[in-house]
Structure formats: C-alpha cells, structure tokens
mmCIF file of C-alpha atoms in Angstrom:
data_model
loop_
_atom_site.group_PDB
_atom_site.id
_atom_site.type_symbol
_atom_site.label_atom_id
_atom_site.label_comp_id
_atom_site.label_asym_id
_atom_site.label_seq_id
_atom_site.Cartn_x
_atom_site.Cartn_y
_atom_site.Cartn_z
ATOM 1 C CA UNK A 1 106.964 179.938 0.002
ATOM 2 C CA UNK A 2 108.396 176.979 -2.176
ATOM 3 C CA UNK A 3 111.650 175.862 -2.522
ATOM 4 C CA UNK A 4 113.439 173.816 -5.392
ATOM 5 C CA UNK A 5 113.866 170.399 -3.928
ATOM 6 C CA UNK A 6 116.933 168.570 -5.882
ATOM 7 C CA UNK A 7 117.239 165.016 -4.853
ATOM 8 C CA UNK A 8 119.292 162.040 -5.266
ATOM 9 C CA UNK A 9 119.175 158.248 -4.672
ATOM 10 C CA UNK A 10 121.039 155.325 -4.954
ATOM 11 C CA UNK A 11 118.582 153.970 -7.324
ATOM 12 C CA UNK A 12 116.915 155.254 -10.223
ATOM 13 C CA UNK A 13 113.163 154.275 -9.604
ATOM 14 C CA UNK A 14 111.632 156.321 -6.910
ATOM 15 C CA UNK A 15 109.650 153.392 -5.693
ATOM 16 C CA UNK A 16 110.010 149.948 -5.132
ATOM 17 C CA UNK A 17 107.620 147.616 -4.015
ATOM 18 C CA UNK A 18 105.215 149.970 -3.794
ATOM 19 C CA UNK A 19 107.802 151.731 -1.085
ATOM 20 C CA UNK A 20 109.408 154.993 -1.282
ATOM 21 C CA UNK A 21 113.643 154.749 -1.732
ATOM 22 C CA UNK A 22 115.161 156.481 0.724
ATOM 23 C CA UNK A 23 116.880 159.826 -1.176
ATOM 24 C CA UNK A 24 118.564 163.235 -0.255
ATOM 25 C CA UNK A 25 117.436 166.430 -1.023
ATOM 26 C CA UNK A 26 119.657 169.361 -1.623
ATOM 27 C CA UNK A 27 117.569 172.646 -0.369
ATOM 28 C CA UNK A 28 118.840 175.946 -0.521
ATOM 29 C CA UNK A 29 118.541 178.076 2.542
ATOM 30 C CA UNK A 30 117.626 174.948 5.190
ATOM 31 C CA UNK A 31 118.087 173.749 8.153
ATOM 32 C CA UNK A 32 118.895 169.935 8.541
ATOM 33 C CA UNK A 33 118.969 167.622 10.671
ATOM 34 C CA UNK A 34 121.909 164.825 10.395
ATOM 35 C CA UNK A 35 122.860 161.700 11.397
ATOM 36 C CA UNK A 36 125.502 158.528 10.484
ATOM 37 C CA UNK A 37 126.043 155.928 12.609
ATOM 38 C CA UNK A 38 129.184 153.740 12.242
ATOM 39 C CA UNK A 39 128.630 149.905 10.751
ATOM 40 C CA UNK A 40 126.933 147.622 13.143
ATOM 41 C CA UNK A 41 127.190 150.254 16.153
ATOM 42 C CA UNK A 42 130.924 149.792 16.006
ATOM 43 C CA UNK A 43 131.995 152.060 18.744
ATOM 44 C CA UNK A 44 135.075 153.723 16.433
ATOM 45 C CA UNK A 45 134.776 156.837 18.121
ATOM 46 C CA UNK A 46 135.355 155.796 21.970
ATOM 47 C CA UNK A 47 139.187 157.060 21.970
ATOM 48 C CA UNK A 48 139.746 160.703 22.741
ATOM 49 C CA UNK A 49 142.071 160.357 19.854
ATOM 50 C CA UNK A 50 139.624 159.029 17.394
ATOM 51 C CA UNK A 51 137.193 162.214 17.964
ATOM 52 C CA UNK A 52 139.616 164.402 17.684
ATOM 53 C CA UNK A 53 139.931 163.112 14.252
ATOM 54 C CA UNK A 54 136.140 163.763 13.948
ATOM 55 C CA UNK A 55 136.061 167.020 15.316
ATOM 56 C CA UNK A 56 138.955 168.324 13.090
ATOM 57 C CA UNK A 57 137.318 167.429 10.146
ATOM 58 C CA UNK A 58 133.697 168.667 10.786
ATOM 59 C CA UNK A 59 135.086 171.912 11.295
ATOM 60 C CA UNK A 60 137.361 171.578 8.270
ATOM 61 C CA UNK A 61 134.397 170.709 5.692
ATOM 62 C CA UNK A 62 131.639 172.569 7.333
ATOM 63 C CA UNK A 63 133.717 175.696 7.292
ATOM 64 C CA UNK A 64 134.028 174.770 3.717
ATOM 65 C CA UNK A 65 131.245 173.942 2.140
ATOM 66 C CA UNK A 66 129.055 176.701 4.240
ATOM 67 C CA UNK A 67 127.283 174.543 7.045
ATOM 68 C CA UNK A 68 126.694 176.489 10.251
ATOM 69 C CA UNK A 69 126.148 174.341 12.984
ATOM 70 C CA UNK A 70 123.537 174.702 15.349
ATOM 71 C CA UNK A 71 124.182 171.911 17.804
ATOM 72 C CA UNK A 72 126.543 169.049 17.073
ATOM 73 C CA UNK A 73 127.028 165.891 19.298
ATOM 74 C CA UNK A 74 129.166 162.623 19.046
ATOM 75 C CA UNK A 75 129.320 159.478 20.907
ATOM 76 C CA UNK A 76 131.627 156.248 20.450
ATOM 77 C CA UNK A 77 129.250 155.385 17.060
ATOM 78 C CA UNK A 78 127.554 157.775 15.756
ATOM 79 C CA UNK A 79 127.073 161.651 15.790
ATOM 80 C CA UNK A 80 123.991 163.974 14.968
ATOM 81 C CA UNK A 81 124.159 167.684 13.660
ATOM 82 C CA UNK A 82 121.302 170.043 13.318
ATOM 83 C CA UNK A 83 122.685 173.029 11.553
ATOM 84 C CA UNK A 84 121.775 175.835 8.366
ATOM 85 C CA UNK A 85 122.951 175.183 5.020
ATOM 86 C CA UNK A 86 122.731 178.008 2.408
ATOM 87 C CA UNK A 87 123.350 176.131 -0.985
ATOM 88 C CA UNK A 88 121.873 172.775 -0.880
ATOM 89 C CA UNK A 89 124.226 171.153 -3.258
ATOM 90 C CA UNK A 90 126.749 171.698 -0.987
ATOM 91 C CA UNK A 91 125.578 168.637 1.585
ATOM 92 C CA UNK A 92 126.801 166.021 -1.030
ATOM 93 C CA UNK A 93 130.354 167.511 -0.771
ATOM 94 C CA UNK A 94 129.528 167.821 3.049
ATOM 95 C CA UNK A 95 128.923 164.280 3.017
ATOM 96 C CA UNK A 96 131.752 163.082 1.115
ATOM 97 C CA UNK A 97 134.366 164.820 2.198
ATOM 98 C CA UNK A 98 133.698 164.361 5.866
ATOM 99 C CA UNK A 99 133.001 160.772 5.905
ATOM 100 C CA UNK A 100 135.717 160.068 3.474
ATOM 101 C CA UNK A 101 138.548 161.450 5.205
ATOM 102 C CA UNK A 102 136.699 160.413 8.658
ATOM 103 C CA UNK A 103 136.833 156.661 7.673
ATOM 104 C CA UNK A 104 140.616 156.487 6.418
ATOM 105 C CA UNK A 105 141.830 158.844 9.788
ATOM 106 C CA UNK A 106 139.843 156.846 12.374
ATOM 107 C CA UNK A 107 140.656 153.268 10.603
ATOM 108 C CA UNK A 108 144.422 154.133 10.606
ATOM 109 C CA UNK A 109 143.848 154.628 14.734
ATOM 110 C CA UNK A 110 141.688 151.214 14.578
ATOM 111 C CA UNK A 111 144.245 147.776 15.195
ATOM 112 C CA UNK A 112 142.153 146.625 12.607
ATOM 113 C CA UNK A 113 140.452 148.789 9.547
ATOM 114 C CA UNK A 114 136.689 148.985 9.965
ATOM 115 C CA UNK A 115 135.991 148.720 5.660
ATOM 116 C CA UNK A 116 132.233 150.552 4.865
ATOM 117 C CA UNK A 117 132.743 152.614 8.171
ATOM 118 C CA UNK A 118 129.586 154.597 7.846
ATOM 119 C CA UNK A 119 127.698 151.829 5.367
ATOM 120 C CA UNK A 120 124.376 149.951 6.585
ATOM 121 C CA UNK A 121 123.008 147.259 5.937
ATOM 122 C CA UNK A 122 120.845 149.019 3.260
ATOM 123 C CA UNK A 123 123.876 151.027 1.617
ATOM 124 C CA UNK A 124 122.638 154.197 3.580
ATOM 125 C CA UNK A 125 125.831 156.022 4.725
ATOM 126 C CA UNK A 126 123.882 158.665 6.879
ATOM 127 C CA UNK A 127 120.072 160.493 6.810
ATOM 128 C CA UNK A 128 119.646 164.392 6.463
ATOM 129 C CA UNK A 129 116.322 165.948 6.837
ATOM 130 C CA UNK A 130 115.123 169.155 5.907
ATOM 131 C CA UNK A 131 113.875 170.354 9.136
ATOM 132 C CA UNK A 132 109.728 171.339 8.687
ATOM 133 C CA UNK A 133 108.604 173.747 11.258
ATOM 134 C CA UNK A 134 109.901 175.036 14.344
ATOM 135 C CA UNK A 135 108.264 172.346 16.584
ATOM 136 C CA UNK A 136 110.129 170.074 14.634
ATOM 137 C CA UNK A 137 113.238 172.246 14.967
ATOM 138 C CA UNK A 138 112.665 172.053 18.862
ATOM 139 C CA UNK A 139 112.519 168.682 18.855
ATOM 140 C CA UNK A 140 115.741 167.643 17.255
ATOM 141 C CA UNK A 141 117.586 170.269 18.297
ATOM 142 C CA UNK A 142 116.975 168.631 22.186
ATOM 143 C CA UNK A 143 117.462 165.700 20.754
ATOM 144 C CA UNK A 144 120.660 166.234 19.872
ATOM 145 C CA UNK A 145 122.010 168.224 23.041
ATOM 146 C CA UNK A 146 120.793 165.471 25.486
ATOM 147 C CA UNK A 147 122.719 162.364 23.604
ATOM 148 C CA UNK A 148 124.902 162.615 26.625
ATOM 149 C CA UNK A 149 122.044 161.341 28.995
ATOM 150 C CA UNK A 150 120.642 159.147 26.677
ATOM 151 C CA UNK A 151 123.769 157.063 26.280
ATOM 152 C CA UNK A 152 124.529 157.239 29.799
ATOM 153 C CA UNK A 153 127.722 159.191 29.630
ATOM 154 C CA UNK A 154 126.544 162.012 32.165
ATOM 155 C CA UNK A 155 123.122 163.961 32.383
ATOM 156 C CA UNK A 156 124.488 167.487 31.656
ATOM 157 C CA UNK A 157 125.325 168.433 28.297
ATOM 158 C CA UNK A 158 127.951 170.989 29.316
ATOM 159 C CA UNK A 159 129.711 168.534 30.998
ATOM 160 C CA UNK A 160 130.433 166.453 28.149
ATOM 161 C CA UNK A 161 133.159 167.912 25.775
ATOM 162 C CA UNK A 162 131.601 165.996 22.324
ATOM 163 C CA UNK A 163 128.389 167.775 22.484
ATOM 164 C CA UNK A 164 128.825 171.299 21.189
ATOM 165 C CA UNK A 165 126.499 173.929 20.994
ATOM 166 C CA UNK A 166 127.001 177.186 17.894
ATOM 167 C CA UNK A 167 123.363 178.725 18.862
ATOM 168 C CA UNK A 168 121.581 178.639 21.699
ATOM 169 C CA UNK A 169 117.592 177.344 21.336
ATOM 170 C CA UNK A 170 116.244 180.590 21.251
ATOM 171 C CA UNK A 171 118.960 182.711 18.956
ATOM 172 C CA UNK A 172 118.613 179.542 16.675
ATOM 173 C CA UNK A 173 114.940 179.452 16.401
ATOM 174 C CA UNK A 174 115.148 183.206 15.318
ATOM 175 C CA UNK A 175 117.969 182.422 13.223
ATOM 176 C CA UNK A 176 115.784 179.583 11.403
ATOM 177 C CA UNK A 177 112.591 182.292 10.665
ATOM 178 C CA UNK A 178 114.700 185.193 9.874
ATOM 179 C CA UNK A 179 116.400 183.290 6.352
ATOM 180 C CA UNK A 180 112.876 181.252 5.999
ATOM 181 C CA UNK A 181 115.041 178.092 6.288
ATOM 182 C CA UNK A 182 112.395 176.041 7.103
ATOM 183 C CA UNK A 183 110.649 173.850 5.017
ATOM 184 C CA UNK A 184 107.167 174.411 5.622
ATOM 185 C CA UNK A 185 104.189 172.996 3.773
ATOM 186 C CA UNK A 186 106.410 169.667 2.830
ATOM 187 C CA UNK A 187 104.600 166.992 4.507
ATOM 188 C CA UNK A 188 106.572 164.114 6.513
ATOM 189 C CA UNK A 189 104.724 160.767 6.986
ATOM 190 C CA UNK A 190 106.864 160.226 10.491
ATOM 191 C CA UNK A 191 106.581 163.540 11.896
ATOM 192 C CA UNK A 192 103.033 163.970 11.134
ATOM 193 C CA UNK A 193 102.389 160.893 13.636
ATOM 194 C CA UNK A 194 104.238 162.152 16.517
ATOM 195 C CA UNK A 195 102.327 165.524 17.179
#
C-alpha cells in the first residue's frame, strides 16, 4: 500500500552538498515517532512546575489536532512521543502550537528567558519519523518507556510520573496493523543498518 508523502523543509533544494536536508513529512494514517530537545541540553524542564506546563499543553494540542499517544516521556530537556496521527497535516499545527506556547509558559517560570527554546544549532526545532514496520515500532516504543533508566532518574517506568503510557506494547502493535499506519516499503538509511 502507498501513501501520499507531503513534506516540508526549511530550504527549498532537497540536497545540498550532495546531502539530503533534513524535512518533515505529513502522512495520513501514521504512526510517529517524536522528539525535541531543549537548546544546548538546557535542563528547562527539571521543576515539577515547568512540566506541568508541558503536560498541560500536550494534552491540550494533541487532543486537538487528533494525535493519540502511544507512549509519551519527558525529562529536564527533552521529551519523546511515539503516537498515531490520522491527518498528516495536522503535525505542523502539532508542532507549532505545542512548542510555541511551551517556550513562552516555561520561559516565564525560567529567572531568565531561554530565547530559541527548542532551536539547534542547525535550526531543527524537533525530528518526527514515520514509524516503518513493527520492529521498528518495538524499538522506539521501548525506547521511549525506559528514558527513566537511561537518564538515571529510577529503573522502573511506573515509578516515574513523566513517562506515560496510552497503549500498552501489545494493544498498540495491533492498533498500528489494524489502520495500516505503518509505513512500509519506505526505506530508512539509519534503520536499515541497525537490524
């Protein structure tokens, strides 16, 4: 089955250098994978009050623009969600919305404002990825439910409040191959090196 791929970039030339530019793709009926880190690692989110901030507004604009998430997790800099978008389109309002209202809540906690919250040094604000197959699936949805551990906050998921789980591995795997929201047949250069 193929699937419209819309895209968007920064740039107007897909290449440069001979290099692909990084772009977005807006897929109807897929599961992504997403992840924004804040500006050189600045740990904005480390007060309670601060993810509060974040967690009120992810429910806010995923509710409205039609994101289900699967698994969602947030530390002091950065968060990932892996979750099933119906209207592709709808990631770019995601996007904006979220990160816009994110930045100006969490800098007016900050004693000082933290300008180009989400920015890198590249002008990337975050990276989605249509999620392949369901090894792939697998892979970041663990990925995301054990950021706990890997930051060294505590080794079990359920005990840490930020990490919050919609579906189950299982029920979302189902989930995934039920709607077809999987983007098989799309080749990706750094997947295709870790199997």
């Amino acid at each position: 089955m193929s699937k419209h791929i819309a895209k968007s970039s920064r740039a107007r030339n897909e290449y440069f250098q001979g290099k692909h530019r990084y772009e977005h793709w807006y897929v109807d009926n897929q599961i992504y994978f997403i992840t924004a880190r804040c500006r050189e690692q600045f740990p904005a989110f480390a007060s309670e009050e601060a993810k509060a901030v974040f967690w009120d507004r992810f429910e806010l604009y995923t509710q409205a623009t039609g994101f289900e998430p699967i698994v969602t997790s947030l530390v002091d800099n950065h968060y990932h969600t892996l979750g099933y978008l119906e209207i592709g389109l709808n990631l770019k309002t995601l996007m904006q919305r979220l990160h816009g209202s994110v930045a100006k809540m969490v800098n007016d906690l900050l004693p000082a404002r933290w300008p180009a919250f989400f920015r890198d040094k590249k002008g990337k604000e975050y990276f989605d990825g249509c999620i392949r197959d369901e090894l792939q699936f697998r892979r970041a949805y663990r990925y995301t439910l054990t950021q706990s551990r890997r930051h060294g906050i505590c080794d079990d998921y359920l005990l840490y409040k930020h990490t919050r789980v919609g579906m189950e591995i299982e029920e979302a795997v189902r989930f995934a191959k039920e709607r077809k929201a999987l983007l098989e047949g799309v080749p990706y250069k750094r997947y295709m090196r870790d199997r």
